[in-house]
């Protein structure tokens, strides 16, 4: 997991927690559009699911500020990228459109809550967008990367009546959940990526919202890129190994490593020793500018609307 308590392995903040480094981070690192007064904006996890996770929902920013100010008041919108999936694996995102709050509460009481959710079969390579307010659960047999707002506010509504070793059931938060949950027309679910073939790389645009943009890069040859002065970049390496080169410095990368690239780094190169895939994620200063910039590089605006969640 990459969060507040994660520590930098190298660079000028080596040994420091992300929480402490972020609060003291200069604009050259964080980016001119970043707010370093709050906690780091992103949380990245690798999840291995052996059993169904609870049916739950997360509040949006306004609801989190109202209900949980002591927890930072930040809501949680997230996405999942499936790295591995056993045959028959599925997730559940969003309620069926005809489900009402009263009916959902009745289903919680009679242990059929998951029947109210939309089931989505998944396989490796699928991306799922989960906005705040969407009821959801993750099934067993999955290895996935979760990218989300940096928030731990979760309202569980159903946990399959599972008990711990002492026989105690986990706490549920049904009243708050029903206040933040989206009923009627739903948002989120499986994303149809925008796929772009560029020189030396395949780029897949998976999700774009106010809280993060996430892309997948696949490449076998040297990849030349540059950072943006307004935001830092996070590179999450999924497969392959090689070198990150910037100026006279180089650093080895391996799968499951998460790298933070400073906003003012400028030009850098990824030099793979084997075929590499990674997720790049960052906090976009402006989604309209994101669409315009990609459109200027030949990506159709109509296609970008598939992954844009304003």
Coordinates of C-alpha atoms in Angstrom, one line a residue:
X1 CA 0.0 0.0 0.0
X2 CA 1.2 3.5 -0.8
X3 CA -0.3 5.9 1.8
X4 CA 0.7 8.2 4.6
X5 CA 2.8 5.7 6.4
X6 CA 4.7 4.5 3.3
X7 CA 8.4 5.5 3.3
X8 CA 10.6 6.7 0.5
X9 CA 13.2 4.2 -0.4
X10 CA 15.6 6.7 -2.1
X11 CA 15.9 10.3 -3.2
X12 CA 16.0 13.4 -1.0
X13 CA 13.2 12.1 1.3
X14 CA 14.7 8.6 1.8
X15 CA 13.5 7.1 5.0
X16 CA 10.7 9.6 5.6
X17 CA 7.0 8.8 5.6
X18 CA 4.9 10.1 2.8
X19 CA 2.8 12.0 5.3
X20 CA 5.8 14.0 6.7
X21 CA 7.5 14.4 3.3
X22 CA 4.3 15.7 1.7
X23 CA 3.7 18.4 4.3
X24 CA 7.3 19.7 3.7
X25 CA 7.5 19.0 0.0
X26 CA 8.5 22.0 -2.2
X27 CA 6.5 22.9 -5.3
X28 CA 9.2 21.5 -7.5
X29 CA 8.2 18.1 -6.2
X30 CA 4.5 18.4 -5.4
X31 CA 3.5 20.6 -8.4
X32 CA 2.2 24.1 -8.5
X33 CA -1.4 22.9 -8.3
X34 CA -1.0 20.6 -5.3
X35 CA -2.4 21.3 -1.8
X36 CA 0.3 20.1 0.6
X37 CA -1.7 21.4 3.7
X38 CA -3.9 18.3 3.5
X39 CA -2.8 14.7 3.4
X40 CA -1.3 13.2 0.2
X41 CA -4.2 13.1 -2.2
X42 CA -3.9 9.5 -3.5
X43 CA -3.9 6.0 -1.9
X44 CA -2.7 3.0 -3.8
X45 CA -3.3 -0.6 -2.8
X46 CA -2.7 -4.1 -4.1
X47 CA -5.6 -6.3 -3.0
X48 CA -5.7 -10.1 -3.0
X49 CA -9.3 -11.4 -2.4
X50 CA -9.8 -14.9 -1.1
X51 CA -13.4 -14.2 0.0
X52 CA -16.1 -11.7 -0.8
X53 CA -15.5 -8.3 0.6
X54 CA -18.3 -6.5 2.5
X55 CA -21.0 -4.6 0.6
X56 CA -20.1 -1.0 1.3
X57 CA -20.2 2.6 0.1
X58 CA -18.1 5.7 0.4
X59 CA -19.3 9.3 0.9
X60 CA -18.4 12.1 -1.4
X61 CA -16.4 15.1 -0.3
X62 CA -19.3 17.2 1.0
X63 CA -20.8 14.2 2.9
X64 CA -17.5 13.3 4.4
X65 CA -17.0 16.8 5.6
X66 CA -20.4 16.7 7.2
X67 CA -20.3 13.2 8.8
X68 CA -16.6 12.6 9.4
X69 CA -14.7 15.9 9.9
X70 CA -12.4 14.2 12.4
X71 CA -11.3 11.8 9.7
X72 CA -10.2 14.5 7.4
X73 CA -13.5 15.2 5.6
X74 CA -12.3 13.7 2.3
X75 CA -14.6 11.4 0.4
X76 CA -13.6 8.4 -1.6
X77 CA -13.8 7.8 -5.3
X78 CA -11.8 4.9 -6.6
X79 CA -10.9 2.7 -9.5
X80 CA -9.7 -0.9 -9.7
X81 CA -7.4 -2.5 -12.3
X82 CA -7.5 -6.2 -12.5
X83 CA -4.1 -7.9 -12.6
X84 CA -5.3 -11.5 -12.2
X85 CA -8.7 -13.0 -12.2
X86 CA -9.8 -16.6 -11.7
X87 CA -12.4 -18.0 -13.9
X88 CA -15.8 -16.7 -12.9
X89 CA -14.5 -13.8 -10.9
X90 CA -16.8 -10.8 -10.5
X91 CA -17.3 -7.5 -8.8
X92 CA -20.5 -5.6 -7.9
X93 CA -20.8 -1.9 -8.5
X94 CA -24.0 0.1 -8.2
X95 CA -27.5 -0.8 -7.3
X96 CA -30.0 -2.0 -9.8
X97 CA -31.9 1.1 -10.9
X98 CA -35.3 0.0 -9.5
X99 CA -33.9 -0.5 -5.9
X100 CA -35.2 2.0 -3.4
X101 CA -33.7 2.8 0.0
X102 CA -36.6 1.0 1.9
X103 CA -36.2 -2.1 -0.3
X104 CA -32.4 -2.1 0.2
X105 CA -32.8 -1.9 4.0
X106 CA -35.2 -4.8 3.9
X107 CA -32.7 -6.8 1.9
X108 CA -29.9 -6.0 4.4
X109 CA -32.2 -7.3 7.2
X110 CA -33.0 -10.6 5.3
X111 CA -29.3 -11.1 4.2
X112 CA -30.0 -10.6 0.4
X113 CA -28.3 -7.2 0.1
X114 CA -25.9 -8.4 -2.7
X115 CA -28.9 -9.3 -4.8
X116 CA -29.6 -5.5 -5.1
X117 CA -26.2 -4.8 -6.8
X118 CA -25.1 -5.1 -10.4
X119 CA -22.8 -8.0 -11.0
X120 CA -19.8 -7.4 -13.4
X121 CA -17.8 -10.4 -14.6
X122 CA -14.1 -9.4 -14.8
X123 CA -10.9 -10.7 -16.2
X124 CA -7.2 -9.6 -16.1
X125 CA -6.9 -6.2 -17.8
X126 CA -10.3 -4.9 -16.9
X127 CA -10.7 -1.5 -15.3
X128 CA -13.6 -0.6 -13.0
X129 CA -14.6 2.9 -11.9
X130 CA -16.3 3.3 -8.5
X131 CA -17.6 6.8 -7.7
X132 CA -18.5 7.9 -4.2
X133 CA -22.0 6.9 -3.5
X134 CA -21.9 3.7 -5.5
X135 CA -22.6 0.5 -3.4
X136 CA -20.0 -2.1 -4.2
X137 CA -18.3 -5.3 -3.3
X138 CA -15.3 -7.3 -4.6
X139 CA -15.6 -11.0 -5.1
X140 CA -12.9 -13.7 -4.5
X141 CA -10.2 -14.9 -6.8
X142 CA -8.8 -11.4 -7.7
X143 CA -5.5 -9.6 -7.6
X144 CA -6.1 -5.9 -8.3
X145 CA -4.6 -2.5 -8.0
X146 CA -6.8 0.1 -6.3
X147 CA -6.3 3.8 -6.9
X148 CA -8.4 6.1 -4.8
X149 CA -8.7 9.4 -3.0
X150 CA -6.7 9.2 0.2
X151 CA -9.5 8.4 2.6
X152 CA -10.4 5.6 4.9
X153 CA -14.1 6.4 5.3
X154 CA -16.1 3.3 4.5
X155 CA -19.7 2.5 5.4
X156 CA -20.3 -1.2 5.6
X157 CA -23.9 -2.2 5.0
X158 CA -23.6 -6.0 4.8
X159 CA -20.8 -8.5 5.7
X160 CA -22.5 -11.9 5.1
X161 CA -23.0 -12.2 8.9
X162 CA -19.4 -13.2 9.3
X163 CA -18.0 -13.3 12.9
X164 CA -14.5 -13.1 14.3
X165 CA -12.9 -15.8 16.5
X166 CA -14.8 -14.5 19.5
X167 CA -18.2 -14.6 17.7
X168 CA -18.4 -10.8 17.3
X169 CA -19.9 -9.4 14.0
X170 CA -18.2 -6.5 12.3
X171 CA -19.7 -3.1 12.8
X172 CA -22.2 -1.9 10.2
X173 CA -23.0 1.7 9.3
X174 CA -26.4 1.4 7.7
X175 CA -27.9 4.7 8.5
X176 CA -25.0 6.8 7.2
X177 CA -24.6 4.5 4.2
X178 CA -28.2 5.0 3.1
X179 CA -27.7 8.8 3.3
X180 CA -24.7 8.8 1.0
X181 CA -25.7 5.9 -1.4
X182 CA -26.9 6.6 -4.9
X183 CA -30.3 5.3 -5.8
X184 CA -32.0 5.4 -9.2
X185 CA -29.7 5.9 -12.3
X186 CA -26.2 4.7 -11.5
X187 CA -22.7 5.8 -12.4
X188 CA -19.5 3.8 -12.6
X189 CA -18.8 0.2 -13.5
X190 CA -16.6 -1.4 -16.2
X191 CA -14.6 1.1 -18.3
X192 CA -14.0 0.7 -22.0
X193 CA -10.4 2.1 -22.3
X194 CA -9.3 4.6 -24.9
X195 CA -6.5 2.7 -26.7
X196 CA -3.8 4.7 -28.4
X197 CA -0.8 3.3 -30.3
X198 CA 2.2 5.6 -30.1
X199 CA 5.8 5.2 -31.1
X200 CA 7.4 2.5 -28.9
X201 CA 4.3 2.2 -26.7
X202 CA 0.6 1.4 -26.3
X203 CA -1.3 3.8 -24.1
X204 CA -4.6 3.0 -22.5
X205 CA -6.6 5.7 -20.8
X206 CA -8.6 4.0 -18.1
X207 CA -10.2 6.8 -16.0
X208 CA -10.3 10.5 -15.6
X209 CA -12.0 12.4 -12.8
X210 CA -11.3 15.4 -10.6
X211 CA -9.3 13.2 -8.2
X212 CA -7.1 11.2 -10.5
X213 CA -6.3 10.3 -14.0
X214 CA -5.0 6.7 -14.6
X215 CA -3.4 5.4 -17.7
X216 CA -1.7 2.1 -18.6
X217 CA 1.5 2.1 -20.6
X218 CA 2.9 -1.0 -22.4
X219 CA 6.3 -0.9 -24.0
X220 CA 9.5 -2.9 -25.0
X221 CA 11.7 -0.1 -26.3
X222 CA 13.0 3.1 -24.7
X223 CA 10.2 5.4 -23.7
X224 CA 10.8 9.2 -23.5
X225 CA 8.5 11.2 -21.4
X226 CA 8.4 14.4 -19.3
X227 CA 6.6 15.5 -16.2
X228 CA 4.3 18.5 -15.8
X229 CA 5.1 21.4 -13.6
X230 CA 1.6 21.4 -12.1
X231 CA 1.5 17.9 -10.7
X232 CA 3.7 15.0 -9.6
X233 CA 3.4 11.6 -11.4
X234 CA 3.0 8.2 -9.8
X235 CA 4.3 5.2 -11.8
X236 CA 3.0 1.7 -10.6
X237 CA 5.1 -1.0 -12.3
X238 CA 3.1 -4.1 -13.1
X239 CA 5.4 -6.2 -15.3
X240 CA 9.0 -6.0 -16.5
X241 CA 12.1 -4.5 -15.1
X242 CA 14.6 -1.9 -16.3
X243 CA 15.9 1.6 -15.6
X244 CA 14.4 5.0 -15.0
X245 CA 16.9 7.6 -16.4
X246 CA 16.8 11.3 -15.7
X247 CA 19.9 13.3 -16.6
X248 CA 23.0 11.5 -15.3
X249 CA 21.0 9.5 -12.7
X250 CA 19.4 6.1 -13.2
X251 CA 17.3 3.9 -10.9
X252 CA 16.3 0.3 -11.4
X253 CA 12.5 -0.5 -11.4
X254 CA 10.8 -3.8 -10.7
X255 CA 7.1 -5.1 -10.6
X256 CA 4.9 -3.8 -7.7
X257 CA 7.2 -0.8 -7.1
X258 CA 5.5 2.6 -6.9
X259 CA 7.6 5.6 -7.9
X260 CA 6.8 9.3 -7.4
X261 CA 8.3 11.5 -10.1
X262 CA 8.7 15.2 -9.1
X263 CA 6.7 17.7 -11.0
X264 CA 9.8 19.6 -12.1
X265 CA 11.8 16.5 -13.1
X266 CA 11.2 17.3 -16.8
X267 CA 12.4 14.9 -19.4
X268 CA 13.1 11.3 -18.3
X269 CA 13.5 7.9 -20.0
X270 CA 12.2 4.4 -19.2
X271 CA 14.7 1.8 -20.5
X272 CA 13.2 -1.6 -20.2
X273 CA 15.3 -4.8 -20.0
X274 CA 12.1 -6.8 -20.6
X275 CA 8.6 -5.9 -21.8
X276 CA 7.1 -3.5 -19.3
X277 CA 3.6 -2.4 -18.3
X278 CA 2.8 0.2 -15.7
X279 CA 0.0 2.4 -14.5
X280 CA 0.6 6.1 -14.4
X281 CA -1.7 8.1 -12.2
X282 CA -1.8 11.8 -11.1
X283 CA -4.1 14.5 -9.9
X284 CA -5.3 16.6 -12.9
X285 CA -5.4 20.3 -12.3
X286 CA -8.1 20.7 -15.0
X287 CA -10.1 18.0 -16.8
X288 CA -11.0 20.3 -19.7
X289 CA -7.3 21.0 -20.3
X290 CA -6.7 17.2 -20.1
X291 CA -9.2 16.6 -22.8
X292 CA -7.9 19.5 -25.0
X293 CA -4.3 18.4 -24.7
X294 CA -5.1 14.8 -25.7
X295 CA -7.3 16.0 -28.6
X296 CA -4.4 18.1 -29.8
X297 CA -2.4 14.9 -29.9
X298 CA -4.9 13.1 -32.1
X299 CA -7.2 11.4 -29.5
X300 CA -10.8 11.9 -30.4
X301 CA -12.8 13.8 -27.8
X302 CA -15.8 11.5 -28.3
X303 CA -13.6 8.6 -27.2
X304 CA -12.3 10.4 -24.2
X305 CA -15.9 10.9 -23.0
X306 CA -16.0 7.1 -22.3
X307 CA -13.4 7.4 -19.5
X308 CA -14.2 10.9 -18.3
X309 CA -16.2 11.1 -15.0
X310 CA -16.9 14.8 -14.3

